[in-house]
Amino acid sequence: MSILELENVRIRNDADGRELVHGVSFALQPGGVVGIVGESGSGKTLTCRAALGILPEHFVVSDGRIRLDGQDVAGLTRRQWTALRGTTISAVFQDPASYLNPSLTVGSQIAEVIRVKRGAKRRAARERAIELLAAVRLRDPAVVYGQYPHELSGGMLQRSLIAAAIAAEPRVLIADEATTALDVTVQAEILDLLADLRRDTGLALVVVSHDLAVVAQLCERVLVMRAGEVVEQGRVEQVLHQPRHEYTRLLIEEHEAYGLERYLVAS
Ligand SMILES: Nc1ncnc2c1ncn2[C@@H]1O[C@H](COP(=O)(O)OP(=O)(O)OP(=O)(O)O)[C@@H](O)[C@H]1O
Ligand SMILES: [Mg+2]
């Protein structure tokens, strides 16, 4: 059974009546990886936010269906959503610093997730948080535990945020431009980390990126979005080697300079 399934999802801004996402469908199996690519403003983040139950104010899923672990999310109360977020579905976004409280240590924020979402005692939560910091390959995890966000580099912050996102053992992790702000080497390390988490824990991934090389490296299937429409979707090798849509061809041309081939050959 799919862990996350979107069926013809449409998203509308009720403040002005505009529809911004015009029908997105995909099914993600446990341990699967789907990519979403497309130009800025094409509706990638709104689609993810709908799956997380965190659409901006006035935005609604106006049609279609979202199923999380088999459950239709349409009727969920705020409290039920809160219980699912972190434990079933979780996310990391660009700009990790803005998701951490600058006045609390990184470790205590991860431990808090484990206490609240998993009901762990203080000491067990601390131990688990240090394990997680090690799992995201931060050196000296016990030291990092006690550091404040401003003491860490962008790459270390993003790793810490991934640790927080997986702390309550979700089944699905959405990475929305999660590596975009990082330099190329760090970006590659974080992508490796995500691939390993998927392999080792069966975590399913939704990877949003404007960078086709990122999607080529990580994903099995990909959706190409433009202006709220999915113009093309399918297996990564198929879509990136034999694009059917002119827009996909343009995206690929733009990315050839970044060495897309190298990832396709490896996958
Ligand atoms: N909070 C909001 N208020 C008003 N309009 C919004 C809001 N969030 C998104 N939109 C609009 O919805 C459309 C889709 O936005 P979305 O953020 O999903 O795009 P995106 O594909 O994630 O783009 P990017 O690659 O720049 O992140 C855009 O036209 C955007 O202006
Ligand atoms: Mg976005």
PDB file of C-alpha atoms in Angstrom, residues 5 13 25 105 114 125 130 142 146 162 184 187 209 241 267:
ATOM      1  CA  GLU A   5      -0.993   9.126  -2.263  1.00  0.00           C
ATOM      2  CA  ASN A  13      -6.470  30.425  -2.579  1.00  0.00           C
ATOM      3  CA  SER A  25      -1.398  12.748  -8.657  1.00  0.00           C
ATOM      4  CA  THR A 105      20.745  24.337  21.878  1.00  0.00           C
ATOM      5  CA  ILE A 114      11.394  12.955  20.872  1.00  0.00           C
ATOM      6  CA  ALA A 125      15.397  11.669  24.674  1.00  0.00           C
ATOM      7  CA  ILE A 130      22.802  12.264  20.247  1.00  0.00           C
ATOM      8  CA  ALA A 142      27.590  15.043  21.968  1.00  0.00           C
ATOM      9  CA  GLY A 146      25.094  21.410  23.338  1.00  0.00           C
ATOM     10  CA  ILE A 162      17.140  16.341   9.222  1.00  0.00           C
ATOM     11  CA  VAL A 184      28.065  21.575  -3.968  1.00  0.00           C
ATOM     12  CA  GLN A 187      24.888  19.209  -0.983  1.00  0.00           C
ATOM     13  CA  SER A 209      14.347  20.636  -6.393  1.00  0.00           C
ATOM     14  CA  HIS A 241      16.281  10.622 -21.334  1.00  0.00           C
ATOM     15  CA  SER A 267      21.564   5.497 -11.455  1.00  0.00           C
TER      16      SER A 267
END
